[in-house]
Structures are given as C-alpha cells and as structure tokens.
Coordinates of C-alpha atoms in Angstrom, one line a residue:
Chain A
X714 CA -43.3 -15.2 -28.8
X715 CA -41.3 -17.1 -31.3
X716 CA -39.5 -14.2 -33.0
X717 CA -36.8 -15.4 -35.3
X718 CA -36.3 -19.2 -35.4
X719 CA -33.3 -20.8 -37.0
X720 CA -32.7 -24.5 -37.7
X721 CA -30.6 -26.5 -37.2
X722 CA -28.6 -25.2 -34.2
X723 CA -25.6 -27.3 -35.0
X724 CA -24.4 -29.1 -38.1
X725 CA -21.2 -30.8 -39.3
X726 CA -20.7 -31.0 -43.1
X727 CA -18.1 -32.6 -45.2
X728 CA -16.3 -30.7 -47.9
X729 CA -18.4 -30.5 -51.0
X730 CA -21.7 -31.3 -49.3
X731 CA -24.7 -28.9 -49.5
X732 CA -27.2 -27.8 -47.0
X733 CA -29.9 -25.2 -46.3
X734 CA -30.0 -23.2 -43.1
X735 CA -33.6 -22.3 -42.3
X736 CA -34.9 -19.0 -40.9
X737 CA -38.4 -18.1 -40.1
X738 CA -39.9 -15.0 -38.4
X739 CA -43.4 -14.4 -37.2
X740 CA -43.3 -10.7 -36.7
X741 CA -44.3 -9.8 -40.3
X742 CA -41.0 -7.9 -40.8
X743 CA -40.1 -6.9 -44.4
X744 CA -36.4 -6.9 -43.9
X745 CA -34.4 -10.1 -43.3
X746 CA -30.6 -10.6 -43.1
X747 CA -28.1 -13.4 -43.0
X748 CA -24.8 -12.7 -41.1
X749 CA -21.8 -14.9 -40.3
X750 CA -19.8 -14.5 -37.2
X751 CA -16.2 -15.8 -37.2
X752 CA -14.3 -16.2 -33.9
X753 CA -13.3 -12.8 -32.4
X754 CA -14.8 -11.0 -35.3
X755 CA -17.9 -8.9 -35.8
X756 CA -20.8 -9.8 -38.0
X757 CA -20.5 -9.8 -41.8
X758 CA -23.5 -9.5 -43.9
X759 CA -24.0 -12.4 -46.5
X760 CA -27.4 -11.6 -48.1
X761 CA -30.4 -9.5 -47.2
X762 CA -33.9 -9.1 -48.4
X763 CA -36.3 -6.1 -48.3
X764 CA -39.4 -8.1 -49.0
X765 CA -40.8 -11.2 -50.6
X766 CA -39.2 -11.8 -54.0
X767 CA -36.4 -9.3 -53.4
X768 CA -32.9 -10.3 -52.3
X769 CA -29.4 -8.7 -52.6
X770 CA -25.8 -9.4 -51.9
X771 CA -24.1 -8.3 -48.8
X772 CA -20.4 -8.1 -48.0
X773 CA -19.5 -11.8 -48.3
X774 CA -22.0 -13.6 -50.6
X775 CA -19.7 -16.0 -52.4
X776 CA -20.6 -19.6 -51.9
X777 CA -24.1 -18.9 -50.7
X778 CA -27.6 -18.4 -52.2
X779 CA -30.9 -17.2 -50.8
X780 CA -34.5 -17.0 -51.7
X781 CA -37.4 -15.1 -50.3
X782 CA -40.7 -16.6 -51.5
X783 CA -42.7 -15.5 -48.4
X784 CA -42.4 -12.7 -45.9
X785 CA -41.8 -15.3 -43.1
X786 CA -39.0 -17.5 -44.6
X787 CA -35.5 -16.7 -45.7
X788 CA -33.4 -19.8 -46.2
X789 CA -29.7 -19.7 -46.8
X790 CA -28.2 -22.3 -49.2
X791 CA -24.6 -23.6 -49.2
X792 CA -24.0 -25.5 -52.4
X793 CA -20.5 -26.8 -52.1
X794 CA -19.3 -26.5 -48.5
X795 CA -15.7 -25.4 -47.9
X796 CA -13.8 -25.2 -44.6
X797 CA -13.8 -21.4 -45.0
X798 CA -17.6 -21.5 -44.3
X799 CA -17.1 -22.9 -40.8
X800 CA -18.7 -20.2 -38.8
X801 CA -21.8 -19.2 -36.7
X802 CA -24.6 -18.0 -38.9
X803 CA -27.3 -15.6 -37.7
X804 CA -30.5 -14.7 -39.3
X805 CA -32.2 -11.4 -38.3
X806 CA -35.3 -9.5 -39.2
X807 CA -36.3 -5.8 -38.9
X808 CA -39.6 -4.0 -39.5
X809 CA -37.8 -1.1 -41.1
X810 CA -34.5 -0.4 -42.8
X811 CA -31.9 2.3 -43.1
X812 CA -31.4 4.3 -39.9
X813 CA -34.5 2.7 -38.4
X814 CA -33.1 -0.8 -38.7
X815 CA -33.6 -2.4 -35.3
X816 CA -32.8 -6.1 -35.9
X817 CA -34.1 -9.1 -34.1
X818 CA -31.8 -12.1 -34.2
X819 CA -32.2 -15.8 -34.1
X820 CA -30.1 -18.0 -31.8
X821 CA -27.7 -19.0 -34.5
X822 CA -26.5 -22.1 -36.4
X823 CA -23.0 -23.3 -35.6
X824 CA -21.7 -24.9 -38.8
X825 CA -18.4 -26.9 -39.1
X826 CA -17.1 -28.0 -42.4
X827 CA -14.5 -30.8 -42.3
Chain T
X1256 CA -18.6 3.9 -46.7
X1257 CA -19.8 3.2 -43.2
X1258 CA -17.7 1.7 -40.4
X1259 CA -17.7 1.2 -36.7
X1260 CA -14.6 1.0 -34.6
X1261 CA -14.8 -0.5 -31.1
X1262 CA -12.4 -0.7 -28.3
X1263 CA -10.5 -4.0 -28.5
X1264 CA -11.0 -6.6 -25.8
X1265 CA -11.2 -8.7 -23.9
X1266 CA -12.1 -6.5 -20.9
X1267 CA -12.0 -8.1 -17.5
X1268 CA -13.5 -6.2 -14.5
X1269 CA -14.4 -7.0 -10.9
X1270 CA -18.0 -6.8 -9.8
X1271 CA -19.2 -3.3 -9.1
X1272 CA -16.4 -1.7 -11.2
X1273 CA -17.2 1.1 -13.7
X1274 CA -17.4 0.1 -17.4
X1275 CA -16.6 2.0 -20.5
X1276 CA -16.5 0.5 -24.0
X1277 CA -15.5 3.0 -26.6
X1278 CA -17.2 3.1 -30.0
X1279 CA -16.6 5.6 -32.9
X1280 CA -18.2 5.6 -36.3
X1281 CA -18.0 6.8 -39.8
X1282 CA -21.2 7.3 -41.8
X1283 CA -22.2 8.7 -45.1
X1284 CA -25.6 9.9 -43.8
X1285 CA -27.1 10.7 -40.4
X1286 CA -27.2 7.3 -38.7
X1287 CA -28.9 5.8 -35.8
X1288 CA -26.6 4.1 -33.3
X1289 CA -27.1 0.9 -31.4
X1290 CA -25.5 -1.3 -28.8
X1291 CA -26.3 -5.0 -29.0
X1292 CA -25.3 -7.7 -26.4
X1293 CA -24.6 -11.3 -27.1
X1294 CA -24.7 -13.7 -24.1
X1295 CA -22.9 -17.0 -24.4
X1296 CA -24.6 -19.4 -26.8
X1297 CA -27.2 -16.9 -27.8
X1298 CA -28.0 -14.5 -30.6
X1299 CA -27.6 -10.7 -30.4
X1300 CA -30.2 -8.7 -28.5
X1301 CA -30.7 -4.9 -28.7
X1302 CA -29.4 -3.3 -25.5
X1303 CA -30.1 0.4 -26.3
X1304 CA -30.3 2.9 -29.1
X1305 CA -30.1 6.6 -30.0
X1306 CA -31.5 8.1 -33.1
X1307 CA -30.2 11.7 -33.0
X1308 CA -27.4 13.8 -31.7
X1309 CA -27.2 14.2 -27.9
X1310 CA -29.8 11.5 -27.4
X1311 CA -29.0 9.2 -24.5
X1312 CA -30.0 5.5 -24.8
X1313 CA -30.3 3.6 -21.6
X1314 CA -31.3 0.1 -20.5
X1315 CA -30.5 -2.2 -17.6
X1316 CA -28.1 0.4 -16.0
X1317 CA -26.2 0.8 -19.3
X1318 CA -26.1 4.2 -21.0
X1319 CA -24.6 5.6 -24.2
X1320 CA -24.8 9.2 -25.6
X1321 CA -24.9 10.0 -29.3
X1322 CA -22.0 12.5 -29.8
X1323 CA -22.1 13.8 -33.3
X1324 CA -19.1 16.2 -32.8
X1325 CA -16.8 13.3 -31.8
X1326 CA -18.7 10.6 -33.9
X1327 CA -18.8 8.5 -30.8
X1328 CA -21.3 6.3 -28.9
X1329 CA -19.5 5.0 -25.8
X1330 CA -21.2 2.4 -23.6
X1331 CA -21.0 2.9 -19.8
X1332 CA -22.3 1.3 -16.7
X1333 CA -21.6 2.5 -13.2
X1334 CA -21.5 -0.9 -11.5
X1335 CA -21.2 -4.1 -13.4
X1336 CA -22.4 -7.5 -12.3
X1337 CA -21.3 -11.0 -13.1
X1338 CA -24.4 -11.4 -15.2
X1339 CA -23.2 -8.6 -17.5
X1340 CA -20.5 -10.9 -18.9
X1341 CA -21.1 -11.0 -22.6
X1342 CA -19.9 -9.7 -26.0
X1343 CA -21.0 -6.1 -26.8
X1344 CA -21.4 -4.8 -30.3
X1345 CA -21.7 -1.3 -31.4
X1346 CA -23.7 -0.8 -34.6
X1347 CA -25.1 1.9 -36.9
X1348 CA -28.1 2.1 -39.2
X1349 CA -27.8 4.7 -42.0
X1350 CA -30.3 5.9 -44.5
X1351 CA -27.4 6.1 -47.0
X1352 CA -26.5 2.4 -46.5
X1353 CA -28.0 -0.7 -48.2
X1354 CA -30.7 -0.9 -45.5
X1355 CA -28.5 -2.9 -43.2
X1356 CA -26.7 -2.5 -39.9
X1357 CA -23.0 -2.0 -39.8
X1358 CA -21.4 -3.7 -36.8
X1359 CA -18.2 -3.2 -34.9
X1360 CA -16.0 -6.2 -34.1
X1361 CA -17.4 -6.7 -30.6
X1362 CA -15.9 -6.4 -27.2
X1363 CA -15.8 -9.4 -24.8
X1364 CA -16.6 -8.4 -21.2
X1365 CA -15.9 -10.7 -18.3
X1366 CA -17.0 -9.7 -14.8
X1367 CA -15.4 -11.5 -11.9
X1368 CA -17.1 -12.0 -8.6

C-alpha cells in the first residue's frame, strides 16, 4: 500500500533557485493538499485541490504554485526560493472534504534554503 | 472562522501515567473532530475521530469525546507507554470551511521509562 508518496525527502536549495516537490497518491482521492510545518507550529495550508484541473489557495500561498493535471499527482513548485520557505512540507489526500475530511499524509519533504 | 486551540507543550510523563491533552475549537458549522499523531521523522496519521456530539473516538488506548456544549475534544489515555512519544494534533473538518482540515499547533509528548 503506497498511499501518499512524496519526493524528495530532503533538499537544500540556494536562495533564488527553483524546485518542484512531487506528490502522488494511489487511492483515487479527489482532494489533495499541501501543508507546511514550521518548528513548534501547527500545519498551515498552502494550496489545495478538489479534483483534476481545480486548485485553490490556502492560508499561505505566496511564493508557491501548484497544478493538478491528473487525480494522482499534485506537484508544488517553488519559483524563487527564500529562507522563509525553509520548512517541512507535507502532502495529503482525502476521499471527501468538509466535515468528512479524513486526510492521509505523506512522509514529508524537509527543505532548507540557504 | 474556524480555529483549534491545543494545550501547550511539551508534556513529559513517566510510563504508565495518565495523559490528558486539551483541545477546544471554534467552528462556523457543525464540524467533525480528529486527533492526528506524528511520530519522529514521519507524516501525520489519523489516531481517532468523532463526527457528532457525544461521540467517543477511540484507538490504541486513546479516547476523546466530542463535547459540543464546551466545544472541546480532549485526548486521554489511562496508561502511556514510551512508544506513545510523539506530537499530537487536534483538528476539525467543517462543512462551512474550504474543504480542508484546520489544525491546532500540536503538543509534543515525551514518555520516560
């Protein structure tokens, strides 16, 4: 059971570089999410998607972009990396939304921007 | 808007001690409530959930009861083990929200042998 798979697990970027964090799920879930987790803090929603071709901003979208061309994949793009983007990034998926949201998480990507 | 307030940590207990982690919420609709657990180096996993008032969610010896009158969902375990050391997140899912979960800030639990 693969569930939600994130790659890479770790990455160090220089300021101004760009990269894409990959996320794939094999559970045929419609809803997918990107969260960031800063030390000692809870999770903040960056972007989410309710189905292929549909994305929307979360709480902290600045500096990020997403796309959802298939049900399975939901990559997160950082265009111009900044030190403030140093964080642990989690992708999650859910079969339903709203009060029935029961999210399944990937193992995370630890990103450091230097 | 929606919000979740969790008891601040870190919490350190001895093995077999009783655990309570407080969680209260504010929601625009009638939410479902969740507890997630994050073990070191891993993603979050669902621990338990409750979808309506007075429901009790339970799993692995942990319990939490959905109290609508006090807007609370406190996590309890009667006898903690070293293996329970993790970060615990309270969360809500609300039909009035943007189809997402709202998380508390997390509570770090360390259980000493």
